mmCIF file of C-alpha atoms in Angstrom:
data_model
loop_
_atom_site.group_PDB
_atom_site.id
_atom_site.type_symbol
_atom_site.label_atom_id
_atom_site.label_comp_id
_atom_site.label_asym_id
_atom_site.label_seq_id
_atom_site.Cartn_x
_atom_site.Cartn_y
_atom_site.Cartn_z
ATOM 1 C CA MET E 289 -74.998 5.779 68.540
ATOM 2 C CA ALA E 290 -77.471 4.363 67.145
ATOM 3 C CA TYR E 291 -78.751 2.882 70.257
ATOM 4 C CA LEU E 292 -78.424 6.611 71.915
ATOM 5 C CA SER E 293 -80.561 7.831 68.988
ATOM 6 C CA LEU E 294 -82.958 4.603 69.440
ATOM 7 C CA GLY E 295 -83.283 5.472 73.263
ATOM 8 C CA ALA E 296 -83.830 8.940 72.773
ATOM 9 C CA ALA E 297 -86.468 8.291 70.391
ATOM 10 C CA CYS E 298 -88.210 5.915 72.903
ATOM 11 C CA LEU E 299 -88.414 8.266 75.573
ATOM 12 C CA LEU E 300 -89.436 11.012 73.278
ATOM 13 C CA PHE E 301 -92.156 9.007 71.733
ATOM 14 C CA SER E 302 -93.429 8.025 75.265
ATOM 15 C CA MET E 303 -93.179 11.645 76.352
ATOM 16 C CA GLN E 304 -96.079 12.464 73.899
ATOM 17 C CA PHE E 305 -98.642 10.438 75.427
ATOM 18 C CA LEU E 306 -98.432 12.553 78.420
ATOM 19 C CA PHE E 307 -99.356 15.697 76.424
ATOM 20 C CA SER E 308 -101.726 13.285 74.360
ATOM 21 C CA LYS E 309 -103.552 12.252 77.696
ATOM 22 C CA GLY E 310 -103.843 16.073 78.757
ATOM 23 C CA TYR E 311 -105.544 16.763 75.211
ATOM 24 C CA GLN E 312 -108.043 14.187 75.888
ATOM 25 C CA LEU E 313 -108.955 15.044 79.396
ATOM 26 C CA ARG E 314 -109.361 18.724 78.237
ATOM 27 C CA ALA E 315 -111.338 17.902 74.467
ATOM 28 C CA LYS E 316 -113.562 14.877 75.341
ATOM 29 C CA ASN E 317 -115.439 15.265 72.372
ATOM 30 C CA GLY E 318 -114.976 11.761 70.792
ATOM 31 C CA PHE E 319 -113.860 11.101 67.439
ATOM 32 C CA ARG E 320 -113.746 14.692 66.115
ATOM 33 C CA SER E 321 -111.316 15.963 68.838
ATOM 34 C CA ALA E 322 -109.154 12.470 67.951
ATOM 35 C CA LEU E 323 -108.932 13.834 64.207
ATOM 36 C CA TRP E 324 -108.149 17.263 65.316
ATOM 37 C CA MET E 325 -104.823 16.115 67.402
ATOM 38 C CA ALA E 326 -103.947 13.299 64.535
ATOM 39 C CA THR E 327 -104.399 16.544 61.578
ATOM 40 C CA LEU E 328 -102.530 18.917 63.860
ATOM 41 C CA ASP E 329 -99.912 16.499 64.130
ATOM 42 C CA GLY E 330 -99.146 16.483 60.643
ATOM 43 C CA ALA E 331 -99.541 20.153 59.934
ATOM 44 C CA TYR E 332 -96.966 21.114 62.839
ATOM 45 C CA PHE E 333 -94.346 18.497 61.508
ATOM 46 C CA PHE E 334 -94.678 19.560 57.492
ATOM 47 C CA LEU E 335 -94.480 23.437 58.876
ATOM 48 C CA LEU E 336 -91.632 22.692 60.572
ATOM 49 C CA PHE E 337 -89.662 20.713 58.394
ATOM 50 C CA PHE E 338 -90.792 21.528 54.980
ATOM 51 C CA PRO E 339 -89.094 25.443 55.254
ATOM 52 C CA LEU E 340 -86.138 23.217 56.256
ATOM 53 C CA ASN E 341 -86.285 20.919 53.333
ATOM 54 C CA GLY E 342 -85.789 24.084 50.885
ATOM 55 C CA PHE E 343 -89.923 23.887 50.057
ATOM 56 C CA GLN E 344 -89.431 20.884 48.199
ATOM 57 C CA ILE E 345 -90.325 16.905 48.346
ATOM 58 C CA GLN E 346 -88.335 14.325 46.465
ATOM 59 C CA MET E 347 -90.450 11.607 45.832
ATOM 60 C CA THR E 348 -90.769 8.038 43.963
ATOM 61 C CA ALA E 349 -93.471 5.710 43.545
ATOM 62 C CA SER E 350 -92.370 3.154 45.658
ATOM 63 C CA SER E 351 -91.426 5.887 48.522
ATOM 64 C CA ALA E 352 -95.332 7.155 47.699
ATOM 65 C CA LEU E 353 -96.690 3.913 48.475
ATOM 66 C CA TYR E 354 -94.573 3.140 51.667
ATOM 67 C CA GLY E 355 -95.264 7.000 53.054
ATOM 68 C CA ALA E 356 -98.924 6.193 52.595
ATOM 69 C CA ILE E 357 -99.061 3.087 54.296
ATOM 70 C CA PHE E 358 -96.919 4.540 57.472
ATOM 71 C CA SER E 359 -99.406 7.976 57.033
ATOM 72 C CA PHE E 360 -102.254 5.853 57.590
ATOM 73 C CA SER E 361 -101.331 3.508 60.301
ATOM 74 C CA ALA E 362 -100.127 6.273 62.128
ATOM 75 C CA LEU E 363 -103.537 8.415 61.767
ATOM 76 C CA ALA E 364 -104.869 4.872 62.580
ATOM 77 C CA CYS E 365 -102.406 4.483 65.806
ATOM 78 C CA ASN E 366 -103.203 8.479 66.887
ATOM 79 C CA VAL E 367 -106.882 7.842 66.611
ATOM 80 C CA ALA E 368 -107.083 4.343 68.480
ATOM 81 C CA SER E 369 -104.581 5.486 71.169
ATOM 82 C CA TYR E 370 -107.258 8.313 71.727
ATOM 83 C CA PHE E 371 -109.758 6.333 72.557
ATOM 84 C CA ALA E 372 -107.827 3.986 74.446
ATOM 85 C CA MET E 373 -106.600 6.551 76.726
ATOM 86 C CA GLU E 374 -109.900 7.568 77.564
ATOM 87 C CA ARG E 375 -110.856 4.171 78.795
ATOM 88 C CA GLY E 376 -107.699 2.958 80.474
ATOM 89 C CA LYS E 377 -104.176 3.495 81.308
ATOM 90 C CA VAL E 378 -101.670 5.434 79.643
ATOM 91 C CA ALA E 379 -99.177 3.512 80.729
ATOM 92 C CA VAL E 380 -100.531 0.192 79.434
ATOM 93 C CA VAL E 381 -101.320 2.186 75.895
ATOM 94 C CA THR E 382 -97.693 3.279 75.690
ATOM 95 C CA LEU E 383 -96.596 -0.244 76.273
ATOM 96 C CA PHE E 384 -98.853 -1.832 73.528
ATOM 97 C CA THR E 385 -97.583 1.351 71.295
ATOM 98 C CA LEU E 386 -93.828 0.909 71.938
ATOM 99 C CA SER E 387 -94.172 -3.053 71.834
ATOM 100 C CA GLY E 388 -95.659 -2.907 68.451
ATOM 101 C CA GLY E 389 -93.257 -0.554 66.927
ATOM 102 C CA LEU E 390 -90.328 -2.567 68.032
ATOM 103 C CA LEU E 391 -91.349 -6.644 67.776
ATOM 104 C CA LEU E 392 -93.324 -6.173 64.159
ATOM 105 C CA PRO E 393 -90.176 -4.372 62.328
ATOM 106 C CA LEU E 394 -87.796 -7.251 64.319
ATOM 107 C CA LEU E 395 -90.249 -10.189 62.662
ATOM 108 C CA TYR E 396 -90.261 -8.429 59.536
ATOM 109 C CA GLY E 397 -86.478 -7.962 59.263
ATOM 110 C CA VAL E 398 -85.873 -11.547 60.328
ATOM 111 C CA ILE E 399 -88.548 -13.443 58.380
ATOM 112 C CA CYS E 400 -88.507 -10.904 54.940
ATOM 113 C CA LEU E 401 -85.297 -9.476 54.809
ATOM 114 C CA LYS E 402 -83.253 -12.676 56.281
ATOM 115 C CA GLU E 403 -81.663 -10.481 58.775
ATOM 116 C CA PRO E 404 -79.158 -12.205 61.530
ATOM 117 C CA MET E 405 -80.715 -12.724 64.818
ATOM 118 C CA GLY E 406 -77.603 -12.991 67.612
ATOM 119 C CA PRO E 407 -78.381 -14.081 71.079
ATOM 120 C CA GLY E 408 -78.157 -10.248 72.038
ATOM 121 C CA ARG E 409 -81.255 -9.277 69.788
ATOM 122 C CA TRP E 410 -83.198 -12.448 70.902
ATOM 123 C CA ALA E 411 -82.461 -11.464 74.951
ATOM 124 C CA GLY E 412 -83.926 -7.360 73.860
ATOM 125 C CA ALA E 413 -87.009 -9.094 72.349
ATOM 126 C CA LEU E 414 -87.696 -11.011 74.962
ATOM 127 C CA LEU E 415 -87.143 -8.381 77.642
ATOM 128 C CA VAL E 416 -89.604 -6.175 75.416
ATOM 129 C CA LEU E 417 -92.366 -8.796 75.771
ATOM 130 C CA LEU E 418 -91.523 -9.212 79.604
ATOM 131 C CA SER E 419 -91.972 -5.604 80.297
ATOM 132 C CA PHE E 420 -95.041 -5.332 77.971
ATOM 133 C CA PHE E 421 -97.223 -8.459 78.850
ATOM 134 C CA PRO E 422 -97.262 -7.908 83.167
ATOM 135 C CA GLY E 423 -97.931 -4.546 82.988
ATOM 136 C CA ALA E 424 -100.398 -5.066 80.367
ATOM 137 C CA LEU E 425 -102.266 -7.891 81.363
ATOM 138 C CA TRP E 426 -101.923 -7.849 85.113
ATOM 139 C CA GLY E 427 -101.159 -4.361 86.236
ATOM 140 C CA ASP E 428 -102.384 -2.803 89.936
ATOM 141 C CA ARG E 429 -106.099 -4.749 90.745
ATOM 142 C CA THR E 430 -107.604 -1.203 91.968
ATOM 143 C CA VAL E 431 -111.575 -1.022 93.195
ATOM 144 C CA GLU E 432 -112.176 0.846 89.985
ATOM 145 C CA LYS E 433 -110.416 -1.568 87.512
ATOM 146 C CA GLN E 434 -112.401 -4.266 89.066
ATOM 147 C CA ALA E 435 -115.640 -2.200 89.040
ATOM 148 C CA ALA E 436 -114.940 -1.228 85.315
ATOM 149 C CA PRO E 437 -117.803 -2.981 83.036
ATOM 150 C CA LEU E 438 -116.843 -5.969 81.084
ATOM 151 C CA PRO E 439 -117.661 -4.225 77.509
ATOM 152 C CA LYS E 440 -115.580 -1.515 78.426
ATOM 153 C CA GLN E 441 -112.737 -3.047 79.281
ATOM 154 C CA ALA E 442 -113.142 -5.283 76.034
ATOM 155 C CA VAL E 443 -113.143 -2.296 73.734
ATOM 156 C CA PHE E 444 -110.149 -0.929 75.641
ATOM 157 C CA TRP E 445 -108.044 -4.105 74.832
ATOM 158 C CA LEU E 446 -109.467 -4.178 71.160
ATOM 159 C CA LEU E 447 -108.131 -0.421 71.118
ATOM 160 C CA CYS E 448 -104.951 -1.614 72.547
ATOM 161 C CA ILE E 449 -104.489 -4.402 69.769
ATOM 162 C CA LEU E 450 -105.038 -1.853 67.306
ATOM 163 C CA VAL E 451 -102.862 0.536 68.654
ATOM 164 C CA PHE E 452 -100.063 -2.160 68.710
ATOM 165 C CA MET E 453 -101.011 -3.417 64.947
ATOM 166 C CA SER E 454 -101.185 0.236 63.369
ATOM 167 C CA ASN E 455 -98.229 1.377 64.882
ATOM 168 C CA GLY E 456 -95.922 -1.874 64.199
ATOM 169 C CA VAL E 457 -97.138 -1.635 60.419
ATOM 170 C CA GLY E 458 -96.311 2.021 60.087
ATOM 171 C CA ALA E 459 -92.574 1.025 61.595
ATOM 172 C CA VAL E 460 -92.847 -1.780 59.362
ATOM 173 C CA ALA E 461 -93.386 0.379 56.587
ATOM 174 C CA ALA E 462 -90.426 2.722 57.433
ATOM 175 C CA LYS E 463 -88.145 0.137 57.641
ATOM 176 C CA ALA E 464 -89.098 -1.202 54.268
ATOM 177 C CA HIS E 465 -88.878 2.259 52.805
ATOM 178 C CA ALA E 466 -85.356 2.371 54.180
ATOM 179 C CA VAL E 467 -84.013 -0.682 52.492
ATOM 180 C CA SER E 468 -85.650 -0.184 49.246
ATOM 181 C CA ALA E 469 -83.410 0.491 46.226
ATOM 182 C CA GLN E 470 -86.091 3.285 45.150
ATOM 183 C CA SER E 471 -86.283 5.287 48.291
ATOM 184 C CA VAL E 472 -86.029 9.077 48.729
ATOM 185 C CA PRO E 473 -84.299 10.537 51.458
ATOM 186 C CA GLU E 474 -86.065 10.007 55.087
ATOM 187 C CA ARG E 475 -87.372 13.855 55.549
ATOM 188 C CA ASP E 476 -88.721 13.918 52.031
ATOM 189 C CA PHE E 477 -90.558 10.586 53.150
ATOM 190 C CA LEU E 478 -91.830 12.230 56.513
ATOM 191 C CA LEU E 479 -92.688 15.132 54.863
ATOM 192 C CA PHE E 480 -94.886 13.633 52.425
ATOM 193 C CA ALA E 481 -96.188 11.261 54.925
ATOM 194 C CA ALA E 482 -97.354 14.146 57.440
ATOM 195 C CA LEU E 483 -98.445 15.614 54.381
ATOM 196 C CA LEU E 484 -101.056 12.842 53.728
ATOM 197 C CA ARG E 485 -102.065 12.998 57.324
ATOM 198 C CA LEU E 486 -102.896 16.724 57.208
ATOM 199 C CA GLY E 487 -105.147 15.817 53.905
ATOM 200 C CA ALA E 488 -106.823 12.901 55.088
ATOM 201 C CA GLY E 489 -107.314 14.269 58.649
ATOM 202 C CA SER E 490 -108.732 17.291 56.722
ATOM 203 C CA LEU E 491 -110.986 15.701 54.744
ATOM 204 C CA PHE E 492 -112.422 13.303 57.649
ATOM 205 C CA LEU E 493 -113.244 16.446 59.582
ATOM 206 C CA ALA E 494 -115.063 18.212 56.421
ATOM 207 C CA GLY E 495 -116.682 14.732 56.052
ATOM 208 C CA GLN E 496 -118.042 15.103 59.750
ATOM 209 C CA LYS E 497 -118.899 18.502 59.578
ATOM 210 C CA LEU E 498 -121.122 18.292 56.242
ATOM 211 C CA ASN E 499 -122.636 15.544 58.026
ATOM 212 C CA ARG E 500 -123.889 17.511 61.140
ATOM 213 C CA ARG E 501 -125.576 19.681 59.103
#
């Protein structure tokens, strides 16, 4: 059941990039549009699950810290992936996102939590790497890709690395929260993180609006 849930989560997580790409193609307004996407993501989650949680959020200092790391990592990942999809392929951005979310928590578990790593888990990590690097580094050599300016390609890969790291750090924060003795229920943790994303995104948008005046 755990592997089925994990597979469904990866599938649904990947599908959101199709909608993100559609949004990016229609908006094309740079940083402000990226912030709107991230802010609305937090708003939708909060408005949907806050009533289901009885209009309350439990929180501890430890959970608040992990929630802040998770929230701002998600915000950075959303904005970076938006700009990466503007410059390159959705499939490549998705690979970087999923790989960061899988590999960095795995390393955190092995190094910091001393989790045992059997042959099956090492084989799974190797399969992730094999699925990631060929598609990301080689792909198909189209005329458009060969003709793309080198600075644009460099920015794209830097954004992909940021996507990899930010999603990975967010996943590590979620894992650290899950094993913490002072953790709150996961729904409260995710609601708090969504509220932080909503608040931070709104502040950035308000600041941008003031700078335009």
